[in-house]
PDB file of C-alpha atoms (C1' of nucleotides) in Angstrom:
ATOM      1  CA  MET A   1       2.454 -23.516 -30.626  1.00  0.00           C
ATOM      2  CA  VAL A   2       4.201 -20.969 -28.703  1.00  0.00           C
ATOM      3  CA  GLU A   3       7.855 -20.453 -28.280  1.00  0.00           C
ATOM      4  CA  PRO A   4       9.623 -22.645 -25.551  1.00  0.00           C
ATOM      5  CA  LEU A   5      10.203 -20.985 -22.253  1.00  0.00           C
ATOM      6  CA  ASP A   6      13.438 -19.313 -21.395  1.00  0.00           C
ATOM      7  CA  PRO A   7      14.905 -21.661 -18.702  1.00  0.00           C
ATOM      8  CA  GLU A   8      16.609 -18.351 -17.344  1.00  0.00           C
ATOM      9  CA  MET A   9      13.747 -16.228 -17.500  1.00  0.00           C
ATOM     10  CA  PHE A  10      13.967 -15.810 -13.687  1.00  0.00           C
ATOM     11  CA  ASP A  11      17.090 -14.494 -12.392  1.00  0.00           C
ATOM     12  CA  PRO A  12      18.244 -16.627  -9.605  1.00  0.00           C
ATOM     13  CA  VAL A  13      20.579 -14.005  -8.540  1.00  0.00           C
ATOM     14  CA  CYS A  14      17.921 -11.581  -8.126  1.00  0.00           C
ATOM     15  CA  PRO A  15      16.953 -11.252  -4.645  1.00  0.00           C
ATOM     16  CA  SER A  16      13.228 -11.734  -5.148  1.00  0.00           C
ATOM     17  CA  SER A  17      13.335 -12.596  -1.639  1.00  0.00           C
ATOM     18  CA  ALA A  18      13.805  -8.935  -0.984  1.00  0.00           C
ATOM     19  CA  LEU A  19      10.993  -8.118  -3.188  1.00  0.00           C
ATOM     20  CA  PRO A  20       8.244  -6.574  -1.079  1.00  0.00           C
ATOM     21  CA  VAL A  21       5.485  -7.718  -3.614  1.00  0.00           C
ATOM     22  CA  GLN A  22       3.957 -10.953  -3.888  1.00  0.00           C
ATOM     23  CA  ILE A  23       0.973 -12.137  -6.021  1.00  0.00           C
ATOM     24  CA  GLY A  24      -0.603 -15.083  -4.361  1.00  0.00           C
ATOM     25  CA  ASP A  25       1.616 -17.823  -3.308  1.00  0.00           C
ATOM     26  CA  LYS A  26       5.369 -17.970  -3.774  1.00  0.00           C
ATOM     27  CA  TRP A  27       5.250 -19.026  -7.341  1.00  0.00           C
ATOM     28  CA  THR A  28       2.024 -17.636  -8.725  1.00  0.00           C
ATOM     29  CA  ALA A  29       3.202 -14.598 -10.267  1.00  0.00           C
ATOM     30  CA  MET A  30       5.906 -16.454 -12.084  1.00  0.00           C
ATOM     31  CA  VAL A  31       3.621 -18.947 -13.416  1.00  0.00           C
ATOM     32  CA  VAL A  32       1.043 -16.133 -14.625  1.00  0.00           C
ATOM     33  CA  LEU A  33       4.334 -14.701 -16.512  1.00  0.00           C
ATOM     34  CA  CYS A  34       5.065 -18.347 -17.965  1.00  0.00           C
ATOM     35  CA  LEU A  35       1.574 -18.541 -19.249  1.00  0.00           C
ATOM     36  CA  GLU A  36       1.398 -15.176 -20.686  1.00  0.00           C
ATOM     37  CA  ALA A  37       2.227 -16.422 -24.274  1.00  0.00           C
ATOM     38  CA  GLY A  38      -0.100 -19.233 -24.374  1.00  0.00           C
ATOM     39  CA  PRO A  39      -0.833 -22.619 -22.703  1.00  0.00           C
ATOM     40  CA  ARG A  40       2.115 -24.616 -21.215  1.00  0.00           C
ATOM     41  CA  ARG A  41       2.406 -28.098 -19.986  1.00  0.00           C
ATOM     42  CA  PHE A  42       3.463 -28.925 -16.596  1.00  0.00           C
ATOM     43  CA  THR A  43       7.107 -29.971 -17.299  1.00  0.00           C
ATOM     44  CA  GLU A  44       7.315 -26.987 -19.610  1.00  0.00           C
ATOM     45  CA  LEU A  45       6.457 -24.715 -16.516  1.00  0.00           C
ATOM     46  CA  LYS A  46       9.001 -26.565 -14.167  1.00  0.00           C
ATOM     47  CA  THR A  47      11.996 -25.770 -16.311  1.00  0.00           C
ATOM     48  CA  PRO A  48      11.925 -22.094 -15.795  1.00  0.00           C
ATOM     49  CA  LEU A  49      10.720 -22.366 -12.136  1.00  0.00           C
ATOM     50  CA  ARG A  50      14.133 -23.866 -11.149  1.00  0.00           C
ATOM     51  CA  GLY A  51      13.646 -25.474  -8.008  1.00  0.00           C
ATOM     52  CA  VAL A  52      10.098 -25.879  -7.482  1.00  0.00           C
ATOM     53  CA  THR A  53       9.155 -29.532  -6.631  1.00  0.00           C
ATOM     54  CA  PRO A  54       6.341 -31.069  -8.499  1.00  0.00           C
ATOM     55  CA  LYS A  55       4.449 -31.224  -5.330  1.00  0.00           C
ATOM     56  CA  VAL A  56       4.361 -27.489  -4.784  1.00  0.00           C
ATOM     57  CA  LEU A  57       3.947 -26.696  -8.469  1.00  0.00           C
ATOM     58  CA  THR A  58       0.872 -28.929  -8.343  1.00  0.00           C
ATOM     59  CA  GLN A  59      -0.366 -27.103  -5.159  1.00  0.00           C
ATOM     60  CA  THR A  60       0.070 -23.533  -6.907  1.00  0.00           C
ATOM     61  CA  LEU A  61      -1.725 -24.711 -10.080  1.00  0.00           C
ATOM     62  CA  ARG A  62      -4.658 -26.200  -8.167  1.00  0.00           C
ATOM     63  CA  ALA A  63      -5.030 -23.317  -6.133  1.00  0.00           C
ATOM     64  CA  MET A  64      -4.915 -20.938  -9.267  1.00  0.00           C
ATOM     65  CA  GLU A  65      -7.515 -23.210 -10.850  1.00  0.00           C
ATOM     66  CA  ARG A  66      -9.796 -23.080  -7.925  1.00  0.00           C
ATOM     67  CA  ASP A  67      -9.709 -19.334  -7.877  1.00  0.00           C
ATOM     68  CA  GLY A  68     -10.363 -19.501 -11.591  1.00  0.00           C
ATOM     69  CA  LEU A  69      -7.004 -17.932 -12.935  1.00  0.00           C
ATOM     70  CA  VAL A  70      -6.175 -20.983 -14.900  1.00  0.00           C
ATOM     71  CA  THR A  71      -7.659 -23.797 -16.789  1.00  0.00           C
ATOM     72  CA  ARG A  72      -6.430 -27.285 -16.534  1.00  0.00           C
ATOM     73  CA  THR A  73      -6.948 -29.424 -19.617  1.00  0.00           C
ATOM     74  CA  ALA A  74      -5.829 -33.013 -19.909  1.00  0.00           C
ATOM     75  CA  TYR A  75      -5.554 -34.786 -23.275  1.00  0.00           C
ATOM     76  CA  ASP A  76      -6.377 -38.489 -23.588  1.00  0.00           C
ATOM     77  CA  GLU A  77      -3.100 -39.300 -25.048  1.00  0.00           C
ATOM     78  CA  ASN A  78      -0.230 -41.580 -24.097  1.00  0.00           C
ATOM     79  CA  PRO A  79       2.059 -40.267 -22.948  1.00  0.00           C
ATOM     80  CA  PRO A  80      -0.079 -37.972 -21.135  1.00  0.00           C
ATOM     81  CA  ARG A  81      -0.495 -34.337 -21.960  1.00  0.00           C
ATOM     82  CA  VAL A  82      -1.877 -31.617 -19.648  1.00  0.00           C
ATOM     83  CA  GLU A  83      -1.847 -27.926 -20.482  1.00  0.00           C
ATOM     84  CA  TYR A  84      -2.522 -25.064 -18.180  1.00  0.00           C
ATOM     85  CA  GLU A  85      -3.653 -21.714 -19.714  1.00  0.00           C
ATOM     86  CA  LEU A  86      -4.768 -18.643 -18.212  1.00  0.00           C
ATOM     87  CA  THR A  87      -8.190 -17.287 -17.944  1.00  0.00           C
ATOM     88  CA  PRO A  88      -9.191 -13.945 -18.559  1.00  0.00           C
ATOM     89  CA  LEU A  89      -9.103 -13.423 -14.834  1.00  0.00           C
ATOM     90  CA  GLY A  90      -5.622 -14.571 -14.567  1.00  0.00           C
ATOM     91  CA  ARG A  91      -4.951 -12.397 -17.619  1.00  0.00           C
ATOM     92  CA  SER A  92      -6.147  -9.662 -15.680  1.00  0.00           C
ATOM     93  CA  LEU A  93      -3.127 -10.173 -13.232  1.00  0.00           C
ATOM     94  CA  LEU A  94      -0.689  -9.562 -15.781  1.00  0.00           C
ATOM     95  CA  ASP A  95      -0.984  -5.762 -15.510  1.00  0.00           C
ATOM     96  CA  LEU A  96      -0.468  -6.154 -11.626  1.00  0.00           C
ATOM     97  CA  VAL A  97       2.557  -8.237 -12.279  1.00  0.00           C
ATOM     98  CA  ALA A  98       3.987  -5.742 -14.659  1.00  0.00           C
ATOM     99  CA  ALA A  99       3.499  -3.090 -12.385  1.00  0.00           C
ATOM    100  CA  ALA A 100       5.263  -4.898  -9.483  1.00  0.00           C
ATOM    101  CA  ARG A 101       8.220  -5.842 -11.834  1.00  0.00           C
ATOM    102  CA  ALA A 102       8.332  -2.195 -12.811  1.00  0.00           C
ATOM    103  CA  TRP A 103       8.549  -1.049  -9.453  1.00  0.00           C
ATOM    104  CA  SER A 104      11.505  -3.388  -8.671  1.00  0.00           C
ATOM    105  CA  ARG A 105      13.278  -2.380 -11.729  1.00  0.00           C
ATOM    106  CA  GLU A 106      12.929   1.462 -10.632  1.00  0.00           C
ATOM    107  CA  HIS A 107      13.213   1.381  -6.817  1.00  0.00           C
ATOM    108  CA  LEU A 108      14.418  -2.347  -5.542  1.00  0.00           C
ATOM    109  CA  PRO A 109      18.121  -1.100  -5.924  1.00  0.00           C
ATOM    110  CA  ALA A 110      17.506   1.836  -3.579  1.00  0.00           C
ATOM    111  CA  LEU A 111      15.805  -0.509  -1.096  1.00  0.00           C
ATOM    112  CA  LEU A 112      18.532  -2.890  -1.174  1.00  0.00           C
ATOM    113  CA  GLU A 113      21.035   0.006  -0.509  1.00  0.00           C
ATOM    114  CA  ALA A 114      19.048   1.177   2.150  1.00  0.00           C
ATOM    115  CA  ARG A 115      18.945  -2.183   3.951  1.00  0.00           C
ATOM    116  CA  ALA A 116      22.844  -2.718   3.334  1.00  0.00           C
ATOM    117  CA  ALA A 117      23.503   0.688   4.627  1.00  0.00           C
ATOM    118  CA  HIS A 118      21.304  -0.025   7.781  1.00  0.00           C
ATOM    119  CA  ASP A 119      22.881  -3.366   8.481  1.00  0.00           C
ATOM    120  CA  SER A 120      26.328  -2.097   8.405  1.00  0.00           C
ATOM    121  CA  SER A 121      26.172   0.637  10.616  1.00  0.00           C
ATOM    122  CA  PRO A 122      24.782   1.227  14.101  1.00  0.00           C
ATOM    123  CA  HIS A 123      21.443   2.600  13.425  1.00  0.00           C
ATOM    124  CA  ALA A 124      21.401   6.098  14.378  1.00  0.00           C
ATOM    125  CA  SER A 125      18.006   6.767  15.337  1.00  0.00           C
ATOM    126  CA  ARG A 126      16.619  10.266  14.821  1.00  0.00           C
ATOM    127  CA  LEU A 127      16.098  12.180  17.846  1.00  0.00           C
ATOM    128  CA  LYS A 128      14.344  15.495  17.903  1.00  0.00           C
ATOM    129  CA  ARG A 129      14.413  17.913  20.812  1.00  0.00           C
ATOM    130  CA  SER A 130      11.066  19.255  21.443  1.00  0.00           C
ATOM    131  CA  PRO A 131      10.477  22.991  21.331  1.00  0.00           C
ATOM    132  CA  ASP A 132      12.032  24.410  24.542  1.00  0.00           C
ATOM    133  CA  SER A 133       9.858  26.927  26.053  1.00  0.00           C
ATOM    134  CA  ARG A 134      12.633  28.492  27.858  1.00  0.00           C
ATOM    135  CA  ALA A 135      14.838  31.213  26.276  1.00  0.00           C
TER     136      ALA A 135
ATOM    137  CA  MET B   1      -1.532  18.029  11.997  1.00  0.00           C
ATOM    138  CA  VAL B   2      -3.228  15.553   9.737  1.00  0.00           C
ATOM    139  CA  GLU B   3      -6.804  14.090  10.317  1.00  0.00           C
ATOM    140  CA  PRO B   4      -7.249  11.256  12.505  1.00  0.00           C
ATOM    141  CA  LEU B   5      -7.169   7.798  10.800  1.00  0.00           C
ATOM    142  CA  ASP B   6     -10.465   6.136  10.423  1.00  0.00           C
ATOM    143  CA  PRO B   7     -10.785   3.127  12.756  1.00  0.00           C
ATOM    144  CA  GLU B   8     -12.672   1.219  10.104  1.00  0.00           C
ATOM    145  CA  MET B   9     -10.483   1.985   7.018  1.00  0.00           C
ATOM    146  CA  PHE B  10      -9.822  -1.637   6.827  1.00  0.00           C
ATOM    147  CA  ASP B  11     -12.983  -3.580   6.309  1.00  0.00           C
ATOM    148  CA  PRO B  12     -12.570  -6.693   8.638  1.00  0.00           C
ATOM    149  CA  VAL B  13     -15.246  -8.388   6.630  1.00  0.00           C
ATOM    150  CA  CYS B  14     -13.263  -7.942   3.474  1.00  0.00           C
ATOM    151  CA  PRO B  15     -11.584 -11.155   2.879  1.00  0.00           C
ATOM    152  CA  SER B  16      -8.234  -9.915   2.258  1.00  0.00           C
ATOM    153  CA  SER B  17      -6.986 -13.107   2.937  1.00  0.00           C
ATOM    154  CA  ALA B  18      -8.246 -14.347  -0.421  1.00  0.00           C
ATOM    155  CA  LEU B  19      -6.546 -11.272  -1.848  1.00  0.00           C
ATOM    156  CA  PRO B  20      -3.743 -12.643  -4.138  1.00  0.00           C
ATOM    157  CA  VAL B  21      -1.659  -9.495  -3.601  1.00  0.00           C
ATOM    158  CA  GLN B  22       0.826  -8.822  -0.730  1.00  0.00           C
ATOM    159  CA  ILE B  23       3.273  -5.947  -0.348  1.00  0.00           C
ATOM    160  CA  GLY B  24       5.950  -6.913   1.979  1.00  0.00           C
ATOM    161  CA  ASP B  25       4.789  -8.396   5.233  1.00  0.00           C
ATOM    162  CA  LYS B  26       1.249  -8.936   6.297  1.00  0.00           C
ATOM    163  CA  TRP B  27       0.819  -5.271   7.447  1.00  0.00           C
ATOM    164  CA  THR B  28       3.044  -3.369   5.329  1.00  0.00           C
ATOM    165  CA  ALA B  29       0.601  -2.320   2.838  1.00  0.00           C
ATOM    166  CA  MET B  30      -1.797  -1.151   5.417  1.00  0.00           C
ATOM    167  CA  VAL B  31       0.752   0.821   7.020  1.00  0.00           C
ATOM    168  CA  VAL B  32       1.689   2.426   3.906  1.00  0.00           C
ATOM    169  CA  LEU B  33      -2.001   3.519   3.427  1.00  0.00           C
ATOM    170  CA  CYS B  34      -2.231   4.620   6.968  1.00  0.00           C
ATOM    171  CA  LEU B  35       0.911   7.077   6.389  1.00  0.00           C
ATOM    172  CA  GLU B  36      -0.330   8.252   3.295  1.00  0.00           C
ATOM    173  CA  ALA B  37      -1.493  11.472   4.704  1.00  0.00           C
ATOM    174  CA  GLY B  38       1.212  12.212   6.867  1.00  0.00           C
ATOM    175  CA  PRO B  39       3.317  10.987  10.101  1.00  0.00           C
ATOM    176  CA  ARG B  40       1.579   9.140  12.234  1.00  0.00           C
ATOM    177  CA  ARG B  41       2.126   7.760  16.063  1.00  0.00           C
ATOM    178  CA  PHE B  42       2.494   4.312  17.160  1.00  0.00           C
ATOM    179  CA  THR B  43      -0.757   4.147  18.773  1.00  0.00           C
ATOM    180  CA  GLU B  44      -2.392   6.255  15.890  1.00  0.00           C
ATOM    181  CA  LEU B  45      -1.344   3.283  13.654  1.00  0.00           C
ATOM    182  CA  LYS B  46      -2.402   0.410  16.014  1.00  0.00           C
ATOM    183  CA  THR B  47      -6.191   1.693  16.047  1.00  0.00           C
ATOM    184  CA  PRO B  48      -7.105   1.096  12.234  1.00  0.00           C
ATOM    185  CA  LEU B  49      -4.700  -2.020  12.159  1.00  0.00           C
ATOM    186  CA  ARG B  50      -7.089  -3.831  14.393  1.00  0.00           C
ATOM    187  CA  GLY B  51      -5.770  -6.980  15.897  1.00  0.00           C
ATOM    188  CA  VAL B  52      -2.154  -6.420  15.356  1.00  0.00           C
ATOM    189  CA  THR B  53      -0.146  -6.774  18.433  1.00  0.00           C
ATOM    190  CA  PRO B  54       2.516  -4.407  19.516  1.00  0.00           C
ATOM    191  CA  LYS B  55       5.342  -6.717  18.817  1.00  0.00           C
ATOM    192  CA  VAL B  56       4.181  -7.431  15.218  1.00  0.00           C
ATOM    193  CA  LEU B  57       3.649  -3.902  14.566  1.00  0.00           C
ATOM    194  CA  THR B  58       7.065  -3.005  15.795  1.00  0.00           C
ATOM    195  CA  GLN B  59       8.515  -5.648  13.667  1.00  0.00           C
ATOM    196  CA  THR B  60       6.682  -4.382  10.746  1.00  0.00           C
ATOM    197  CA  LEU B  61       7.889  -0.821  11.181  1.00  0.00           C
ATOM    198  CA  ARG B  62      11.480  -1.797  11.995  1.00  0.00           C
ATOM    199  CA  ALA B  63      11.575  -3.891   8.683  1.00  0.00           C
ATOM    200  CA  MET B  64      10.250  -0.751   6.739  1.00  0.00           C
ATOM    201  CA  GLU B  65      12.635   1.643   8.414  1.00  0.00           C
ATOM    202  CA  ARG B  66      15.519  -0.836   7.479  1.00  0.00           C
ATOM    203  CA  ASP B  67      14.340  -0.877   3.867  1.00  0.00           C
ATOM    204  CA  GLY B  68      14.100   2.839   3.863  1.00  0.00           C
ATOM    205  CA  LEU B  69      10.403   2.811   3.447  1.00  0.00           C
ATOM    206  CA  VAL B  70       9.636   4.941   6.736  1.00  0.00           C
ATOM    207  CA  THR B  71      11.576   7.063   9.026  1.00  0.00           C
ATOM    208  CA  ARG B  72      11.358   6.774  12.713  1.00  0.00           C
ATOM    209  CA  THR B  73      11.588  10.111  14.921  1.00  0.00           C
ATOM    210  CA  ALA B  74      11.363   9.988  18.672  1.00  0.00           C
ATOM    211  CA  TYR B  75      10.810  13.257  20.345  1.00  0.00           C
ATOM    212  CA  ASP B  76      12.436  13.918  23.483  1.00  0.00           C
ATOM    213  CA  GLU B  77       9.212  14.497  25.626  1.00  0.00           C
ATOM    214  CA  ASN B  78       7.148  13.195  28.314  1.00  0.00           C
ATOM    215  CA  PRO B  79       5.008  11.209  27.755  1.00  0.00           C
ATOM    216  CA  PRO B  80       7.064   9.831  24.916  1.00  0.00           C
ATOM    217  CA  ARG B  81       6.134  10.663  21.502  1.00  0.00           C
ATOM    218  CA  VAL B  82       7.370   8.760  18.354  1.00  0.00           C
ATOM    219  CA  GLU B  83       6.351   9.309  14.742  1.00  0.00           C
ATOM    220  CA  TYR B  84       6.671   7.231  11.635  1.00  0.00           C
ATOM    221  CA  GLU B  85       6.506   8.829   8.142  1.00  0.00           C
ATOM    222  CA  LEU B  86       6.944   7.608   4.817  1.00  0.00           C
ATOM    223  CA  THR B  87      10.224   8.273   2.961  1.00  0.00           C
ATOM    224  CA  PRO B  88      10.001   9.129  -0.765  1.00  0.00           C
ATOM    225  CA  LEU B  89      10.887   5.282  -1.409  1.00  0.00           C
ATOM    226  CA  GLY B  90       7.849   4.350   0.920  1.00  0.00           C
ATOM    227  CA  ARG B  91       5.809   6.788  -1.099  1.00  0.00           C
ATOM    228  CA  SER B  92       6.675   5.097  -4.309  1.00  0.00           C
ATOM    229  CA  LEU B  93       4.773   2.020  -2.967  1.00  0.00           C
ATOM    230  CA  LEU B  94       1.442   3.991  -2.921  1.00  0.00           C
ATOM    231  CA  ASP B  95       0.902   3.518  -6.659  1.00  0.00           C
ATOM    232  CA  LEU B  96       1.486  -0.245  -6.395  1.00  0.00           C
ATOM    233  CA  VAL B  97      -1.004  -0.498  -3.436  1.00  0.00           C
ATOM    234  CA  ALA B  98      -3.228   1.721  -5.483  1.00  0.00           C
ATOM    235  CA  ALA B  99      -3.006  -0.791  -8.280  1.00  0.00           C
ATOM    236  CA  ALA B 100      -3.465  -3.924  -6.143  1.00  0.00           C
ATOM    237  CA  ARG B 101      -6.570  -2.230  -4.461  1.00  0.00           C
ATOM    238  CA  ALA B 102      -7.835  -1.339  -8.038  1.00  0.00           C
ATOM    239  CA  TRP B 103      -7.489  -4.860  -9.101  1.00  0.00           C
ATOM    240  CA  SER B 104      -9.313  -6.314  -6.025  1.00  0.00           C
ATOM    241  CA  ARG B 105     -12.211  -3.833  -6.400  1.00  0.00           C
ATOM    242  CA  GLU B 106     -12.513  -5.112 -10.071  1.00  0.00           C
ATOM    243  CA  HIS B 107     -11.663  -8.732  -9.990  1.00  0.00           C
ATOM    244  CA  LEU B 108     -11.876 -10.007  -6.400  1.00  0.00           C
ATOM    245  CA  PRO B 109     -15.536 -10.632  -6.614  1.00  0.00           C
ATOM    246  CA  ALA B 110     -14.898 -12.996  -9.623  1.00  0.00           C
ATOM    247  CA  LEU B 111     -12.154 -14.636  -7.847  1.00  0.00           C
ATOM    248  CA  LEU B 112     -14.237 -15.366  -4.833  1.00  0.00           C
ATOM    249  CA  GLU B 113     -17.078 -16.613  -7.050  1.00  0.00           C
ATOM    250  CA  ALA B 114     -15.101 -19.057  -8.976  1.00  0.00           C
ATOM    251  CA  ARG B 115     -13.491 -20.148  -5.596  1.00  0.00           C
ATOM    252  CA  ALA B 116     -17.162 -20.847  -4.116  1.00  0.00           C
ATOM    253  CA  ALA B 117     -18.372 -22.463  -7.402  1.00  0.00           C
ATOM    254  CA  HIS B 118     -15.082 -24.898  -7.443  1.00  0.00           C
ATOM    255  CA  ASP B 119     -15.660 -25.577  -3.689  1.00  0.00           C
ATOM    256  CA  SER B 120     -19.344 -26.467  -3.872  1.00  0.00           C
ATOM    257  CA  SER B 121     -19.197 -28.975  -6.859  1.00  0.00           C
ATOM    258  CA  PRO B 122     -17.414 -32.045  -7.981  1.00  0.00           C
ATOM    259  CA  HIS B 123     -14.618 -30.302  -9.967  1.00  0.00           C
ATOM    260  CA  ALA B 124     -15.263 -31.383 -13.365  1.00  0.00           C
ATOM    261  CA  SER B 125     -11.859 -31.390 -14.966  1.00  0.00           C
ATOM    262  CA  ARG B 126     -11.852 -30.771 -18.765  1.00  0.00           C
ATOM    263  CA  LEU B 127     -10.752 -33.609 -20.908  1.00  0.00           C
ATOM    264  CA  LYS B 128     -10.138 -33.206 -24.499  1.00  0.00           C
ATOM    265  CA  ARG B 129     -10.161 -36.386 -26.645  1.00  0.00           C
ATOM    266  CA  SER B 130      -7.090 -36.280 -28.926  1.00  0.00           C
ATOM    267  CA  PRO B 131      -7.521 -36.131 -32.674  1.00  0.00           C
ATOM    268  CA  ASP B 132      -8.406 -39.901 -33.563  1.00  0.00           C
ATOM    269  CA  SER B 133      -6.534 -40.666 -36.640  1.00  0.00           C
ATOM    270  CA  ARG B 134      -8.924 -43.573 -37.223  1.00  0.00           C
ATOM    271  CA  ALA B 135     -12.003 -43.094 -39.442  1.00  0.00           C
TER     272      ALA B 135
ATOM    273  C1'  DC C   1       2.949   6.082  25.579  1.00  0.00           C
ATOM    274  C1'  DC C   2       5.852   3.138  23.337  1.00  0.00           C
ATOM    275  C1'  DG C   3       7.553  -0.494  23.228  1.00  0.00           C
ATOM    276  C1'  DT C   4      10.229  -5.626  24.995  1.00  0.00           C
ATOM    277  C1'  DA C   5      10.334 -10.466  26.219  1.00  0.00           C
ATOM    278  C1'  DT C   6       8.637 -15.154  26.017  1.00  0.00           C
ATOM    279  C1'  DC C   7       6.246 -18.597  24.469  1.00  0.00           C
ATOM    280  C1'  DC C   8       4.031 -21.306  20.828  1.00  0.00           C
ATOM    281  C1'  DC C   9       1.379 -22.731  16.732  1.00  0.00           C
ATOM    282  C1'  DC C  10       0.411 -23.266  12.163  1.00  0.00           C
ATOM    283  C1'  DC C  11       1.611 -24.129   7.562  1.00  0.00           C
ATOM    284  C1'  DG C  12       4.007 -22.803   3.364  1.00  0.00           C
ATOM    285  C1'  DC C  13       7.615 -24.678   1.262  1.00  0.00           C
ATOM    286  C1'  DG C  14      11.004 -28.205   0.337  1.00  0.00           C
ATOM    287  C1'  DA C  15      13.414 -32.994  -0.047  1.00  0.00           C
ATOM    288  C1'  DT C  16      12.854 -37.435  -1.079  1.00  0.00           C
ATOM    289  C1'  DA C  17      10.586 -41.281  -2.959  1.00  0.00           C
ATOM    290  C1'  DC C  18       7.242 -43.483  -5.585  1.00  0.00           C
ATOM    291  C1'  DT C  19       2.996 -44.502  -9.218  1.00  0.00           C
ATOM    292  C1'  DG C  20      -0.664 -44.523 -13.597  1.00  0.00           C
TER     293       DG C  20
ATOM    294  C1'  DC D   1       4.807 -37.218 -18.569  1.00  0.00           C
ATOM    295  C1'  DA D   2       2.343 -35.715 -14.863  1.00  0.00           C
ATOM    296  C1'  DG D   3       1.564 -36.120 -11.125  1.00  0.00           C
ATOM    297  C1'  DT D   4       1.022 -38.411  -5.484  1.00  0.00           C
ATOM    298  C1'  DA D   5       2.503 -39.797  -0.776  1.00  0.00           C
ATOM    299  C1'  DT D   6       5.350 -38.626   3.601  1.00  0.00           C
ATOM    300  C1'  DC D   7       8.282 -36.403   6.514  1.00  0.00           C
ATOM    301  C1'  DG D   8       9.920 -32.448   8.341  1.00  0.00           C
ATOM    302  C1'  DC D   9      11.624 -27.591   9.261  1.00  0.00           C
ATOM    303  C1'  DG D  10      11.638 -22.756   9.723  1.00  0.00           C
ATOM    304  C1'  DG D  11       9.923 -18.619  10.460  1.00  0.00           C
ATOM    305  C1'  DG D  12       5.827 -15.304  10.275  1.00  0.00           C
ATOM    306  C1'  DG D  13       2.397 -14.262  13.122  1.00  0.00           C
ATOM    307  C1'  DG D  14      -0.263 -14.091  17.353  1.00  0.00           C
ATOM    308  C1'  DA D  15      -1.266 -14.317  22.821  1.00  0.00           C
ATOM    309  C1'  DT D  16       0.279 -12.848  26.950  1.00  0.00           C
ATOM    310  C1'  DA D  17       3.005 -10.308  30.324  1.00  0.00           C
ATOM    311  C1'  DC D  18       6.123  -6.721  31.462  1.00  0.00           C
ATOM    312  C1'  DG D  19       9.370  -2.618  31.610  1.00  0.00           C
ATOM    313  C1'  DG D  20      11.336   2.654  30.979  1.00  0.00           C
TER     314       DG D  20
END
DNA sequence: CCGTATCCCCCGCGATACTG
DNA sequence: CAGTATCGCGGGGGATACGG
């Protein structure tokens, strides 16, 4: 058994909407991260992915299963238990997700700053005078 | 002056729709790639980005400008000339784009194969029998 | 050449409610 | 617990046409 997921592993304040990198669908990258340490149950995934509805999480997981990124294992028990686990192919995305997060950590502030500056000022478009042939 | 862009630098056959990585908007990553070697004009960008309408390309470039990824320089000439160029921040995306392309080269075939296999067969969901306590 | 201006469609995503 | 069923919207993206 692995450690429980941190319910706050995804900062809701973080403007990931501004993040110019997306892996698969909206929640795919986060699911990959949640599954990094080992298999997880449906409800277990829902916790850190605050706000995701069961419908959408199911859609995401089904799509990932279809693409060979995760396996779905249903245990014949009561109450029902279903576990999702990254395949090797799914694990191969971890590097990419890490790279995206590294970029964000390093450059997202600058991007956000540029955006704020641009929004709060009359966009001074650059104009270059072409080389004038006259003296 | 830099070399002209290869009109076929983006393979239309490549199912990039299946590619689970997206940088910014739909065309952002491709624009970044087009600007790698140096400044480019609007029409110059449109060529390899086959199918993009001027409206959408403008939207993309404006968004990138807002985020500090590109600079737009208009030359006071006739006919008009406008050049777009990557900022250092925009250049910082090159690594990420390269990483995404590397992942695709290495793993996209497997993903596509998994998808095809899944689509053309009754999805045999895994079922594990729970440890039976009876003898 | 370098864009704008409209119109419109699709669908990803969410809200809400219900079931084996 | 682990989903399914419905409904609906918002907006990214494309088609088409026009302007400085």
